[in-house]
């Protein structure tokens, strides 16, 4: 399983959520009444060009990541680090969400880029470790062979180990002090550390290995929801969002992160039925445990929940549009991010 990302499947199988022929998507409206302004904002979000928005941001993010990890001594570790971080199949969902959340509150992209890059480093490190033979034993990642199949298990472990602290150092050394107060940076660092630690993504990976089918909900909350939550919250911290706004971002990011995972599960289950699936860990997919129809219902609920949280940001006007658009993209995969980044 891959943590939160724009798409975790081969590009030939994404773009749109496959709708089983014997099922219909039942669009559920939120039980909470939406104000006229939030309805208007949602309508505008439907026309927002997320593909172009992501493509432009990804060019900048990729350049900054390339600059952040120059090859040094010992070169083998840095080459392994760069192999995964700079993979052409990377979708950059964590950094894009971080930047969008920062801009929502009037923050600068220059203030957000170092943290955005750090989130991508942490994300890549978690993928390297997830793919190891002792974990998910995945032979490929982001459209290319997994790190350990190219550089060996020992070097892959070291590359992942090195990326985690590099991310934290990058935040501290590269964030402009005139744009982000030190107290905000401390909250960012604490948030990322929490999300990847023993109560966050590590806990999710443990249960992915050892837990039974009943643990699938917790696994997805931790392995996927934590990355989405941390990405959104860090952007808010950088821009000085209020505590109640941070909590909204927290709930939004977690819902979107899990939504990506549930939709990926549905897609993989459909591919498996068609004889093209390659999931290794049986019983850890929401669609496998509860069935495709229940998984679709779960995806609809998560989409509604994420949008309800964003309704609370209506005072920020059109700056919230990218975050709304992420929700719909996570649900329907309306375009290929490979095309957007190409």
mmCIF file of C-alpha atoms in Angstrom, residues 168 186-196 226 229-231 233-234 237 246 250:
data_model
loop_
_atom_site.group_PDB
_atom_site.id
_atom_site.type_symbol
_atom_site.label_atom_id
_atom_site.label_comp_id
_atom_site.label_asym_id
_atom_site.label_seq_id
_atom_site.Cartn_x
_atom_site.Cartn_y
_atom_site.Cartn_z
ATOM 1 C CA UNK A 168 13.396 18.290 8.845
ATOM 2 C CA UNK A 186 8.264 24.169 15.416
ATOM 3 C CA UNK A 187 4.598 23.277 14.999
ATOM 4 C CA UNK A 188 5.281 22.072 11.451
ATOM 5 C CA UNK A 189 8.170 19.846 12.542
ATOM 6 C CA UNK A 190 6.182 18.412 15.448
ATOM 7 C CA UNK A 191 3.249 17.687 13.131
ATOM 8 C CA UNK A 192 5.320 15.777 10.584
ATOM 9 C CA UNK A 193 7.102 13.833 13.329
ATOM 10 C CA UNK A 194 3.755 12.869 14.838
ATOM 11 C CA UNK A 195 2.307 11.737 11.524
ATOM 12 C CA UNK A 196 5.145 9.349 10.651
ATOM 13 C CA UNK A 226 -2.018 10.787 8.351
ATOM 14 C CA UNK A 229 -3.773 15.407 7.370
ATOM 15 C CA UNK A 230 -0.171 16.447 7.924
ATOM 16 C CA UNK A 231 0.111 17.986 4.448
ATOM 17 C CA UNK A 233 -2.166 21.126 8.542
ATOM 18 C CA UNK A 234 1.448 22.090 7.833
ATOM 19 C CA UNK A 237 0.674 26.332 10.354
ATOM 20 C CA UNK A 246 -6.224 23.963 11.811
ATOM 21 C CA UNK A 250 -6.925 18.234 9.990
#
